C-alpha cells in the first residue's frame, strides 16, 4: 500500500487532530486498502448527494431496499481524501454493514446497517483508525431555533450557558451571527422556547430552510415610547412645580418598565456564569437608584433599551439577507399526474416527478428539462445577469426564473437537497465560523470585561475607605465604569461585517466559506489560474482555415468527411465546426484511423489524408512550400491539421483552445481590485502558453507543468513573499488548491465537489465575479479595522472622562450603545457593495 499525506491541506479542515500519516493508521489502512494516494482524487461522494433509491437522504433513518437502517455521522480529523477512503473501506469491511460512504468535503459518514450492532461496529472502527466520530444532527433529537433580541456575542453565550445547565438538554449551540440556536434536548419545543424567554429573548422553531415559523415578539418600541414619555413628564415637571416625590415615582416606573427585561436576563446570566452587558447595565441602574440618582437611572435604562432595539433592527437586516434567499423558491408547484395537473407543496414532491413551469414562474426544485425550450434567469444561484438558454437535457435550479417558454422538468433533488438549499446551509455555516480577528476580539473582551468590572468595584470601595472622597461620588464613578466595561461595539465590530460581506457575496453568486477565508482573500496579492477550463473554454475550436487548391467550403467538406469517423477530440472539433458552417458531408469509403498521426479515406476514388506532419512524411507527400505557414501557426501554440492527397497539400486547418470572452476583462479588473500579479499555470508548451497569456492579459506564466509542478509553482510564488490564491476546478488541481493560501473553484452550481472542497466558490462557470469578490474582501477588512479602532478610541475616551467627573451615566450608556449602532451601520455598507 502507498499513502502520501497532504500536510498542506490540514489548514483547510476544521479539525487538525488527524493521525492520518502515523504508522498505526497506515497499518490499519493496509487491511482495507491496496492503494491510497492523498489528494489524487476527490474522495468518495457526499452522502447527501446520491441517486434516488434505497439510500435517499430525505430522511435521517429510513428503511432501505435491503431493509437496513441509515445513520449519518460527522468525522473529525480527516486531513486528506485518502483518510476518507480508508474509513469507508474499513467500515464496509464489517459484515453487518450494507453500505458505508464517506465524504471528505463534508466530513460525513453515512452508514446503512442491519441493526444497532452494525452502527456500534462502525463507530469503533472509525475510532480505531484514529478519528473522532459523532452522530449528526439529523440522527439526534436536534432542533434548530431562531432567537431574536441578541445584539452581541455575550447574549448568545448567556443563552447557551443557561440551556446547557438544564438536565433535559444534551447540548446547545447558539450563533450570534446567524441568530440561530441548535439544541439537542429531550423535553418539548415549548419548554425550550420558555427557557429562552426567561433570559429575555424570543425563540421559535426554524422550518429547516432558514425561515421562522414562530410568532413575532411584540414591538420593542412600545415600552420605549412609554418610558420616554414618563421620563419627559418627570423631568419637565421638576421644573414646573411637580413634587420631587412624583418625579421620582415616574422615574421609578420608567426603570421598572424598561429595566425588567435586562434585570431578568442579568439574573439568568449570573446563574449561568456569564458576565454580559445585561449584568453590567442592571448593576449600573440599580446602583444609580440606590444613591438617589433616579433620573440618571431612568435615562440609562431608556437609552439602553433604545440602543438595543436599534441594534436588533440593524443586525436582523444582515440575517434576513440570507434567510430571504429561501423566499425565492415557491412553496407549491404544478405536477403532472397522468393526463392532469395537480398543485402540490414542494416538500411533498419526490425525485422523478414531472413539474410544469410556465413563463414567469420560478423553478420549484432542481431538475432536468424533459420537454420544451426556454431562457432561465439564474441570477439567484450564479449571479449571472443574462438569461441562459435551456433545452431538453439541461439542468435547471430551484429559485431561478423561467423567462419565456413553458417547460416540463423531471425533479432530480428533494427540497432539502437543492442547490439553493445547500447554498443557504453553507453560507450560514460560514457565518457561524469565527474569523481570526473575531476570535482575538472575543478573547480580548473575555479578559477586558472582568478586569474592568473588578476595577469598578475597587473604585466604588477603596477611595472612600481611604478618605479620598464621598461614597456617593465614587459609587457614581464606579457605576459609570461598569457601563464602560461593556465591550459591545468592539465585540460586534467584526461578526456583523463578516455576515454582511458573506451575504453580499452569496447574492452575487459567490460562496465564501467563512470569515477566515474572507480575511485571507483581502490579503491576496497574487492569483494563479489553471489555464484549461478556467482562463480558456477548455475545448478546442477551429481558429483558422487556409485552402490552397479549392475553396474553404470544399476543404471543410473533405475534412468533415475524413474526420466524421474519428473519435479524436480535434477531429470532432472540425466536424462540429463544419456543421456550424452548414457544410455538406461527402460520400467516403475505406476509412482508417492512423493512431497518433491522423485519418485517411477514399472520396470519389481518390485517397485523402488529414493529420499531422508525421502522417504526410510517412505517406511520402511533400510539404514543400508550406513550411513557413505551418511554422507560423505552430509558433502561436496552435495544432495544425493538414489535408491533402498523394498529389500534395490542399489546405491547412488550425485548431486551438480559446480564451473565455470574459477572461481578459476579468483579469484587468483584478488588477484594479488590488491584485499585483496574475499568473497562469499550464501543461501546454511555451508557444501555446505565450499566446494565451498575451490574449488574456496575464503578466506571468508557467508552462509545460505536470500536476506536481503546479504545486512547485505555488511554492515558488509563496517563497517570493506573496499571499497566493489558486483558481481551478476544485478537483484536478487539488494539490495546488490545497497548498495555496486560498483555493477558489469555478462552476460550483454544476458540481457538488467544488462547492464542498474549495474555500471560495464561483457558482457561475466564469471569472466575472472574482474581481467583485476581491474588492468585497478588501472592503470588509477595511471596515473591520475601522470598527475596531473606532470602538477602542470611544472606549478609551470614556475611561479617561470618568475620573475628572466629566462622564455621566447617561453619557456612558450613549457612548456604548451609540458606538455599537455606528459600528453596525458601518458594517451594513457591505451589503450594498456593487460589482
mmCIF file of N, CA and C in Angstrom, residues 490-605:
data_model
loop_
_atom_site.group_PDB
_atom_site.id
_atom_site.type_symbol
_atom_site.label_atom_id
_atom_site.label_comp_id
_atom_site.label_asym_id
_atom_site.label_seq_id
_atom_site.Cartn_x
_atom_site.Cartn_y
_atom_site.Cartn_z
ATOM 1 N N UNK A 490 -17.045 46.864 20.362
ATOM 2 C CA UNK A 490 -15.827 46.166 19.945
ATOM 3 C C UNK A 490 -16.136 44.735 19.515
ATOM 4 N N UNK A 491 -16.932 44.034 20.312
ATOM 5 C CA UNK A 491 -17.239 42.629 20.024
ATOM 6 C C UNK A 491 -18.072 42.488 18.763
ATOM 7 N N UNK A 492 -18.935 43.468 18.535
ATOM 8 C CA UNK A 492 -19.853 43.368 17.403
ATOM 9 C C UNK A 492 -19.212 43.865 16.107
ATOM 10 N N UNK A 493 -18.044 44.498 16.206
ATOM 11 C CA UNK A 493 -17.427 45.143 15.050
ATOM 12 C C UNK A 493 -17.087 44.172 13.931
ATOM 13 N N UNK A 494 -16.646 42.961 14.282
ATOM 14 C CA UNK A 494 -16.201 42.000 13.265
ATOM 15 C C UNK A 494 -17.318 41.117 12.718
ATOM 16 N N UNK A 495 -18.128 40.439 13.588
ATOM 17 C CA UNK A 495 -19.108 39.487 13.029
ATOM 18 C C UNK A 495 -20.144 40.105 12.113
ATOM 19 N N UNK A 496 -20.614 41.320 12.414
ATOM 20 C CA UNK A 496 -21.629 41.932 11.550
ATOM 21 C C UNK A 496 -21.040 42.244 10.180
ATOM 22 N N UNK A 497 -19.784 42.690 10.164
ATOM 23 C CA UNK A 497 -19.131 42.975 8.878
ATOM 24 C C UNK A 497 -18.957 41.696 8.069
ATOM 25 N N UNK A 498 -18.573 40.615 8.724
ATOM 26 C CA UNK A 498 -18.354 39.347 8.024
ATOM 27 C C UNK A 498 -19.671 38.787 7.496
ATOM 28 N N UNK A 499 -20.705 38.825 8.330
ATOM 29 C CA UNK A 499 -22.018 38.335 7.895
ATOM 30 C C UNK A 499 -22.518 39.138 6.698
ATOM 31 N N UNK A 500 -22.344 40.457 6.750
ATOM 32 C CA UNK A 500 -22.794 41.308 5.647
ATOM 33 C C UNK A 500 -22.038 40.997 4.361
ATOM 34 N N UNK A 501 -20.724 40.828 4.467
ATOM 35 C CA UNK A 501 -19.905 40.561 3.280
ATOM 36 C C UNK A 501 -20.225 39.199 2.680
ATOM 37 N N UNK A 502 -20.349 38.184 3.525
ATOM 38 C CA UNK A 502 -20.662 36.848 3.028
ATOM 39 C C UNK A 502 -22.054 36.824 2.401
ATOM 40 N N UNK A 503 -22.995 37.566 2.997
ATOM 41 C CA UNK A 503 -24.335 37.649 2.425
ATOM 42 C C UNK A 503 -24.337 38.341 1.076
ATOM 43 N N UNK A 504 -23.584 39.421 0.958
ATOM 44 C CA UNK A 504 -23.462 40.125 -0.321
ATOM 45 C C UNK A 504 -22.882 39.203 -1.376
ATOM 46 N N UNK A 505 -21.825 38.492 -1.028
ATOM 47 C CA UNK A 505 -21.189 37.580 -1.982
ATOM 48 C C UNK A 505 -22.159 36.496 -2.433
ATOM 49 N N UNK A 506 -22.915 35.932 -1.489
ATOM 50 C CA UNK A 506 -23.855 34.854 -1.822
ATOM 51 C C UNK A 506 -24.911 35.325 -2.815
ATOM 52 N N UNK A 507 -25.400 36.539 -2.623
ATOM 53 C CA UNK A 507 -26.414 37.060 -3.546
ATOM 54 C C UNK A 507 -25.844 37.357 -4.924
ATOM 55 N N UNK A 508 -24.521 37.471 -4.997
ATOM 56 C CA UNK A 508 -23.860 37.713 -6.285
ATOM 57 C C UNK A 508 -23.241 36.451 -6.863
ATOM 58 N N UNK A 509 -23.630 35.285 -6.350
ATOM 59 C CA UNK A 509 -23.167 34.033 -6.930
ATOM 60 C C UNK A 509 -21.789 33.596 -6.492
ATOM 61 N N UNK A 510 -21.353 34.024 -5.295
ATOM 62 C CA UNK A 510 -20.042 33.632 -4.770
ATOM 63 C C UNK A 510 -20.219 33.099 -3.357
ATOM 64 N N UNK A 511 -19.710 31.901 -3.108
ATOM 65 C CA UNK A 511 -19.744 31.322 -1.765
ATOM 66 C C UNK A 511 -18.380 31.524 -1.111
ATOM 67 N N UNK A 512 -18.358 32.239 -0.003
ATOM 68 C CA UNK A 512 -17.145 32.370 0.808
ATOM 69 C C UNK A 512 -17.369 31.532 2.059
ATOM 70 N N UNK A 513 -16.489 30.557 2.299
ATOM 71 C CA UNK A 513 -16.744 29.534 3.293
ATOM 72 C C UNK A 513 -16.574 29.979 4.751
ATOM 73 N N UNK A 514 -16.248 31.233 5.004
ATOM 74 C CA UNK A 514 -16.111 31.688 6.377
ATOM 75 C C UNK A 514 -15.292 32.961 6.479
ATOM 76 N N UNK A 515 -15.341 33.568 7.667
ATOM 77 C CA UNK A 515 -14.616 34.800 7.888
ATOM 78 C C UNK A 515 -13.120 34.652 7.711
ATOM 79 N N UNK A 516 -12.601 33.462 8.022
ATOM 80 C CA UNK A 516 -11.168 33.214 7.852
ATOM 81 C C UNK A 516 -10.746 33.439 6.409
ATOM 82 N N UNK A 517 -11.527 32.886 5.492
ATOM 83 C CA UNK A 517 -11.181 32.988 4.073
ATOM 84 C C UNK A 517 -11.481 34.378 3.522
ATOM 85 N N UNK A 518 -12.467 35.053 4.112
ATOM 86 C CA UNK A 518 -12.750 36.439 3.715
ATOM 87 C C UNK A 518 -11.562 37.321 4.067
ATOM 88 N N UNK A 519 -11.020 37.145 5.257
ATOM 89 C CA UNK A 519 -9.865 37.936 5.671
ATOM 90 C C UNK A 519 -8.629 37.589 4.848
ATOM 91 N N UNK A 520 -8.431 36.291 4.570
ATOM 92 C CA UNK A 520 -7.279 35.879 3.768
ATOM 93 C C UNK A 520 -7.364 36.444 2.357
ATOM 94 N N UNK A 521 -8.566 36.429 1.794
ATOM 95 C CA UNK A 521 -8.742 36.934 0.424
ATOM 96 C C UNK A 521 -8.353 38.405 0.329
ATOM 97 N N UNK A 522 -8.578 39.147 1.400
ATOM 98 C CA UNK A 522 -8.241 40.564 1.395
ATOM 99 C C UNK A 522 -6.735 40.788 1.347
ATOM 100 N N UNK A 523 -5.955 39.777 1.698
ATOM 101 C CA UNK A 523 -4.501 39.909 1.731
ATOM 102 C C UNK A 523 -3.829 39.338 0.474
ATOM 103 N N UNK A 524 -4.625 38.777 -0.423
ATOM 104 C CA UNK A 524 -4.073 38.145 -1.623
ATOM 105 C C UNK A 524 -3.479 39.186 -2.572
ATOM 106 N N UNK A 525 -2.256 38.953 -3.002
ATOM 107 C CA UNK A 525 -1.599 39.834 -3.958
ATOM 108 C C UNK A 525 -1.301 39.134 -5.285
ATOM 109 N N UNK A 526 -1.316 37.793 -5.266
ATOM 110 C CA UNK A 526 -1.043 37.020 -6.480
ATOM 111 C C UNK A 526 -2.133 35.975 -6.648
ATOM 112 N N UNK A 527 -2.698 35.869 -7.848
ATOM 113 C CA UNK A 527 -3.696 34.837 -8.147
ATOM 114 C C UNK A 527 -3.167 33.989 -9.291
ATOM 115 N N UNK A 528 -3.074 32.699 -9.056
ATOM 116 C CA UNK A 528 -2.630 31.750 -10.080
ATOM 117 C C UNK A 528 -3.845 31.042 -10.659
ATOM 118 N N UNK A 529 -3.903 30.946 -11.976
ATOM 119 C CA UNK A 529 -5.030 30.330 -12.663
ATOM 120 C C UNK A 529 -4.573 29.079 -13.404
ATOM 121 N N UNK A 530 -5.328 28.006 -13.255
ATOM 122 C CA UNK A 530 -5.162 26.889 -14.176
ATOM 123 C C UNK A 530 -5.685 27.360 -15.530
ATOM 124 N N UNK A 531 -4.980 27.022 -16.602
ATOM 125 C CA UNK A 531 -5.380 27.536 -17.921
ATOM 126 C C UNK A 531 -6.641 26.869 -18.451
ATOM 127 N N UNK A 532 -6.567 25.556 -18.652
ATOM 128 C CA UNK A 532 -7.625 24.845 -19.363
ATOM 129 C C UNK A 532 -8.912 24.813 -18.557
ATOM 130 N N UNK A 533 -9.958 25.352 -19.124
ATOM 131 C CA UNK A 533 -11.262 25.348 -18.470
ATOM 132 C C UNK A 533 -11.456 26.469 -17.483
ATOM 133 N N UNK A 534 -10.407 27.225 -17.217
ATOM 134 C CA UNK A 534 -10.515 28.353 -16.287
ATOM 135 C C UNK A 534 -10.341 29.665 -17.038
ATOM 136 N N UNK A 535 -9.151 29.881 -17.589
ATOM 137 C CA UNK A 535 -8.940 31.045 -18.443
ATOM 138 C C UNK A 535 -9.478 30.789 -19.846
ATOM 139 N N UNK A 536 -9.439 29.519 -20.265
ATOM 140 C CA UNK A 536 -9.902 29.164 -21.617
ATOM 141 C C UNK A 536 -11.209 28.393 -21.547
ATOM 142 N N UNK A 537 -11.784 28.143 -22.709
ATOM 143 C CA UNK A 537 -13.052 27.423 -22.765
ATOM 144 C C UNK A 537 -12.898 25.961 -22.361
ATOM 145 N N UNK A 538 -11.669 25.443 -22.497
ATOM 146 C CA UNK A 538 -11.432 24.053 -22.115
ATOM 147 C C UNK A 538 -11.752 23.061 -23.210
ATOM 148 N N UNK A 539 -12.055 23.556 -24.385
ATOM 149 C CA UNK A 539 -12.306 22.669 -25.528
ATOM 150 C C UNK A 539 -11.746 23.346 -26.783
ATOM 151 N N UNK A 540 -11.125 22.557 -27.686
ATOM 152 C CA UNK A 540 -10.510 23.148 -28.881
ATOM 153 C C UNK A 540 -11.554 23.694 -29.849
ATOM 154 N N UNK A 541 -11.150 24.705 -30.602
ATOM 155 C CA UNK A 541 -12.021 25.298 -31.613
ATOM 156 C C UNK A 541 -11.199 25.602 -32.867
ATOM 157 N N UNK A 542 -11.867 25.555 -34.009
ATOM 158 C CA UNK A 542 -11.204 25.904 -35.263
ATOM 159 C C UNK A 542 -11.002 27.413 -35.293
ATOM 160 N N UNK A 543 -9.741 27.828 -35.446
ATOM 161 C CA UNK A 543 -9.429 29.261 -35.432
ATOM 162 C C UNK A 543 -8.964 29.784 -36.788
ATOM 163 N N UNK A 544 -8.576 28.869 -37.707
ATOM 164 C CA UNK A 544 -8.037 29.335 -38.996
ATOM 165 C C UNK A 544 -8.200 28.246 -40.054
ATOM 166 N N UNK A 545 -8.608 28.627 -41.263
ATOM 167 C CA UNK A 545 -8.742 27.696 -42.391
ATOM 168 C C UNK A 545 -8.019 28.304 -43.596
ATOM 169 N N UNK A 546 -7.041 27.564 -44.145
ATOM 170 C CA UNK A 546 -6.292 28.019 -45.331
ATOM 171 C C UNK A 546 -6.466 26.992 -46.448
ATOM 172 N N UNK A 547 -7.174 27.360 -47.512
ATOM 173 C CA UNK A 547 -7.381 26.468 -48.669
ATOM 174 C C UNK A 547 -6.442 26.873 -49.797
ATOM 175 N N UNK A 548 -5.754 25.871 -50.392
ATOM 176 C CA UNK A 548 -4.751 26.166 -51.433
ATOM 177 C C UNK A 548 -5.234 25.831 -52.850
ATOM 178 N N UNK A 549 -5.992 24.751 -53.001
ATOM 179 C CA UNK A 549 -6.387 24.310 -54.349
ATOM 180 C C UNK A 549 -7.901 24.389 -54.563
ATOM 181 N N UNK A 550 -8.658 24.481 -53.487
ATOM 182 C CA UNK A 550 -10.115 24.556 -53.580
ATOM 183 C C UNK A 550 -10.612 25.721 -52.711
ATOM 184 N N UNK A 551 -11.916 25.872 -52.683
ATOM 185 C CA UNK A 551 -12.496 26.881 -51.791
ATOM 186 C C UNK A 551 -12.454 26.367 -50.353
ATOM 187 N N UNK A 552 -12.670 27.261 -49.402
ATOM 188 C CA UNK A 552 -12.711 26.872 -47.992
ATOM 189 C C UNK A 552 -13.842 25.876 -47.749
ATOM 190 N N UNK A 553 -14.984 26.109 -48.435
ATOM 191 C CA UNK A 553 -16.123 25.209 -48.259
ATOM 192 C C UNK A 553 -15.775 23.799 -48.720
ATOM 193 N N UNK A 554 -15.077 23.683 -49.853
ATOM 194 C CA UNK A 554 -14.691 22.377 -50.370
ATOM 195 C C UNK A 554 -13.686 21.710 -49.428
ATOM 196 N N UNK A 555 -12.735 22.498 -48.915
ATOM 197 C CA UNK A 555 -11.750 21.950 -47.989
ATOM 198 C C UNK A 555 -12.421 21.431 -46.720
ATOM 199 N N UNK A 556 -13.336 22.219 -46.188
ATOM 200 C CA UNK A 556 -14.037 21.797 -44.970
ATOM 201 C C UNK A 556 -14.911 20.576 -45.216
ATOM 202 N N UNK A 557 -15.495 20.476 -46.407
ATOM 203 C CA UNK A 557 -16.317 19.321 -46.744
ATOM 204 C C UNK A 557 -15.477 18.042 -46.753
ATOM 205 N N UNK A 558 -14.281 18.124 -47.336
ATOM 206 C CA UNK A 558 -13.380 16.966 -47.373
ATOM 207 C C UNK A 558 -12.926 16.609 -45.953
ATOM 208 N N UNK A 559 -12.543 17.648 -45.152
ATOM 209 C CA UNK A 559 -12.097 17.400 -43.786
ATOM 210 C C UNK A 559 -13.230 16.818 -42.946
ATOM 211 N N UNK A 560 -14.459 17.323 -43.163
ATOM 212 C CA UNK A 560 -15.648 16.828 -42.465
ATOM 213 C C UNK A 560 -15.824 15.339 -42.750
ATOM 214 N N UNK A 561 -15.698 14.968 -44.007
ATOM 215 C CA UNK A 561 -15.874 13.568 -44.407
ATOM 216 C C UNK A 561 -14.803 12.680 -43.768
ATOM 217 N N UNK A 562 -13.558 13.143 -43.777
ATOM 218 C CA UNK A 562 -12.459 12.361 -43.208
ATOM 219 C C UNK A 562 -12.600 12.191 -41.694
ATOM 220 N N UNK A 563 -12.942 13.272 -41.002
ATOM 221 C CA UNK A 563 -12.948 13.253 -39.538
ATOM 222 C C UNK A 563 -14.258 12.746 -38.948
ATOM 223 N N UNK A 564 -15.267 12.526 -39.811
ATOM 224 C CA UNK A 564 -16.575 12.127 -39.294
ATOM 225 C C UNK A 564 -16.523 10.787 -38.565
ATOM 226 N N UNK A 565 -15.556 9.948 -38.911
ATOM 227 C CA UNK A 565 -15.446 8.638 -38.280
ATOM 228 C C UNK A 565 -14.359 8.632 -37.186
ATOM 229 N N UNK A 566 -13.760 9.777 -36.968
ATOM 230 C CA UNK A 566 -12.695 9.872 -35.971
ATOM 231 C C UNK A 566 -13.285 10.104 -34.578
ATOM 232 N N UNK A 567 -12.602 9.584 -33.579
ATOM 233 C CA UNK A 567 -13.016 9.807 -32.191
ATOM 234 C C UNK A 567 -12.079 10.786 -31.481
ATOM 235 N N UNK A 568 -11.080 11.263 -32.197
ATOM 236 C CA UNK A 568 -10.123 12.189 -31.588
ATOM 237 C C UNK A 568 -10.797 13.545 -31.346
ATOM 238 N N UNK A 569 -10.518 14.207 -30.197
ATOM 239 C CA UNK A 569 -11.159 15.498 -29.899
ATOM 240 C C UNK A 569 -10.947 16.548 -30.981
ATOM 241 N N UNK A 570 -9.755 16.568 -31.588
ATOM 242 C CA UNK A 570 -9.508 17.564 -32.631
ATOM 243 C C UNK A 570 -10.354 17.264 -33.862
ATOM 244 N N UNK A 571 -10.489 15.988 -34.194
ATOM 245 C CA UNK A 571 -11.340 15.591 -35.311
ATOM 246 C C UNK A 571 -12.780 15.977 -35.074
ATOM 247 N N UNK A 572 -13.263 15.741 -33.842
ATOM 248 C CA UNK A 572 -14.647 16.093 -33.524
ATOM 249 C C UNK A 572 -14.844 17.617 -33.595
ATOM 250 N N UNK A 573 -13.791 18.381 -33.239
ATOM 251 C CA UNK A 573 -13.873 19.833 -33.309
ATOM 252 C C UNK A 573 -14.079 20.296 -34.745
ATOM 253 N N UNK A 574 -13.365 19.688 -35.680
ATOM 254 C CA UNK A 574 -13.508 20.042 -37.097
ATOM 255 C C UNK A 574 -14.896 19.682 -37.608
ATOM 256 N N UNK A 575 -15.394 18.526 -37.197
ATOM 257 C CA UNK A 575 -16.745 18.094 -37.602
ATOM 258 C C UNK A 575 -17.782 19.083 -37.094
ATOM 259 N N UNK A 576 -17.680 19.463 -35.813
ATOM 260 C CA UNK A 576 -18.646 20.402 -35.229
ATOM 261 C C UNK A 576 -18.586 21.756 -35.937
ATOM 262 N N UNK A 577 -17.377 22.200 -36.265
ATOM 263 C CA UNK A 577 -17.223 23.478 -36.950
ATOM 264 C C UNK A 577 -17.865 23.428 -38.330
ATOM 265 N N UNK A 578 -17.653 22.321 -39.049
ATOM 266 C CA UNK A 578 -18.243 22.170 -40.384
ATOM 267 C C UNK A 578 -19.766 22.189 -40.310
ATOM 268 N N UNK A 579 -20.294 21.551 -39.296
ATOM 269 C CA UNK A 579 -21.756 21.538 -39.137
ATOM 270 C C UNK A 579 -22.282 22.941 -38.874
ATOM 271 N N UNK A 580 -21.574 23.688 -38.044
ATOM 272 C CA UNK A 580 -21.989 25.053 -37.732
ATOM 273 C C UNK A 580 -21.990 25.927 -38.994
ATOM 274 N N UNK A 581 -21.054 25.619 -39.941
ATOM 275 C CA UNK A 581 -20.967 26.386 -41.195
ATOM 276 C C UNK A 581 -21.893 25.839 -42.270
ATOM 277 N N UNK A 582 -22.727 24.861 -41.902
ATOM 278 C CA UNK A 582 -23.675 24.234 -42.842
ATOM 279 C C UNK A 582 -22.969 23.589 -44.030
ATOM 280 N N UNK A 583 -21.796 23.004 -43.776
ATOM 281 C CA UNK A 583 -21.043 22.301 -44.818
ATOM 282 C C UNK A 583 -21.631 20.908 -45.015
ATOM 283 N N UNK A 584 -21.737 20.457 -46.256
ATOM 284 C CA UNK A 584 -22.289 19.143 -46.555
ATOM 285 C C UNK A 584 -21.176 18.091 -46.569
ATOM 286 N N UNK A 585 -21.466 16.963 -45.976
ATOM 287 C CA UNK A 585 -20.501 15.868 -45.950
ATOM 288 C C UNK A 585 -20.518 15.134 -47.289
ATOM 289 N N UNK A 586 -19.356 14.606 -47.734
ATOM 290 C CA UNK A 586 -19.265 13.845 -48.976
ATOM 291 C C UNK A 586 -19.412 12.357 -48.685
ATOM 292 N N UNK A 587 -19.464 11.586 -49.720
ATOM 293 C CA UNK A 587 -19.525 10.125 -49.579
ATOM 294 C C UNK A 587 -18.103 9.576 -49.582
ATOM 295 N N UNK A 588 -17.757 8.878 -48.518
ATOM 296 C CA UNK A 588 -16.419 8.322 -48.427
ATOM 297 C C UNK A 588 -16.445 6.835 -48.132
ATOM 298 N N UNK A 589 -15.300 6.183 -48.307
ATOM 299 C CA UNK A 589 -15.192 4.758 -48.004
ATOM 300 C C UNK A 589 -13.753 4.444 -47.592
ATOM 301 N N UNK A 590 -13.578 3.205 -47.098
ATOM 302 C CA UNK A 590 -12.269 2.742 -46.654
ATOM 303 C C UNK A 590 -11.614 3.718 -45.661
ATOM 304 N N UNK A 591 -12.383 4.047 -44.643
ATOM 305 C CA UNK A 591 -11.870 4.942 -43.596
ATOM 306 C C UNK A 591 -10.841 4.218 -42.744
ATOM 307 N N UNK A 592 -9.835 4.952 -42.324
ATOM 308 C CA UNK A 592 -8.784 4.344 -41.499
ATOM 309 C C UNK A 592 -8.226 5.388 -40.531
ATOM 310 N N UNK A 593 -8.212 5.041 -39.224
ATOM 311 C CA UNK A 593 -7.578 5.882 -38.219
ATOM 312 C C UNK A 593 -6.129 5.450 -38.068
ATOM 313 N N UNK A 594 -5.220 6.368 -38.194
ATOM 314 C CA UNK A 594 -3.800 6.074 -38.040
ATOM 315 C C UNK A 594 -3.372 6.682 -36.700
ATOM 316 N N UNK A 595 -3.218 5.852 -35.682
ATOM 317 C CA UNK A 595 -3.025 6.304 -34.305
ATOM 318 C C UNK A 595 -1.848 7.265 -34.192
ATOM 319 N N UNK A 596 -2.099 8.415 -33.572
ATOM 320 C CA UNK A 596 -1.051 9.394 -33.338
ATOM 321 C C UNK A 596 -0.691 10.233 -34.532
ATOM 322 N N UNK A 597 -1.366 10.000 -35.674
ATOM 323 C CA UNK A 597 -0.979 10.719 -36.892
ATOM 324 C C UNK A 597 -2.165 11.351 -37.601
ATOM 325 N N UNK A 598 -3.290 10.648 -37.715
ATOM 326 C CA UNK A 598 -4.428 11.226 -38.391
ATOM 327 C C UNK A 598 -5.366 10.183 -38.970
ATOM 328 N N UNK A 599 -6.049 10.527 -40.064
ATOM 329 C CA UNK A 599 -7.024 9.638 -40.695
ATOM 330 C C UNK A 599 -6.838 9.685 -42.212
ATOM 331 N N UNK A 600 -7.392 8.644 -42.886
ATOM 332 C CA UNK A 600 -7.425 8.658 -44.347
ATOM 333 C C UNK A 600 -8.698 7.986 -44.802
ATOM 334 N N UNK A 601 -9.145 8.332 -46.009
ATOM 335 C CA UNK A 601 -10.348 7.732 -46.585
ATOM 336 C C UNK A 601 -10.324 7.985 -48.082
ATOM 337 N N UNK A 602 -11.157 7.183 -48.784
ATOM 338 C CA UNK A 602 -11.264 7.341 -50.238
ATOM 339 C C UNK A 602 -12.533 8.111 -50.554
ATOM 340 N N UNK A 603 -12.371 9.225 -51.260
ATOM 341 C CA UNK A 603 -13.505 10.066 -51.651
ATOM 342 C C UNK A 603 -13.465 10.235 -53.163
ATOM 343 N N UNK A 604 -14.557 9.805 -53.812
ATOM 344 C CA UNK A 604 -14.644 9.896 -55.279
ATOM 345 C C UNK A 604 -13.464 9.217 -55.940
ATOM 346 N N UNK A 605 -13.055 8.069 -55.375
ATOM 347 C CA UNK A 605 -11.987 7.272 -55.960
ATOM 348 C C UNK A 605 -10.586 7.741 -55.657
#
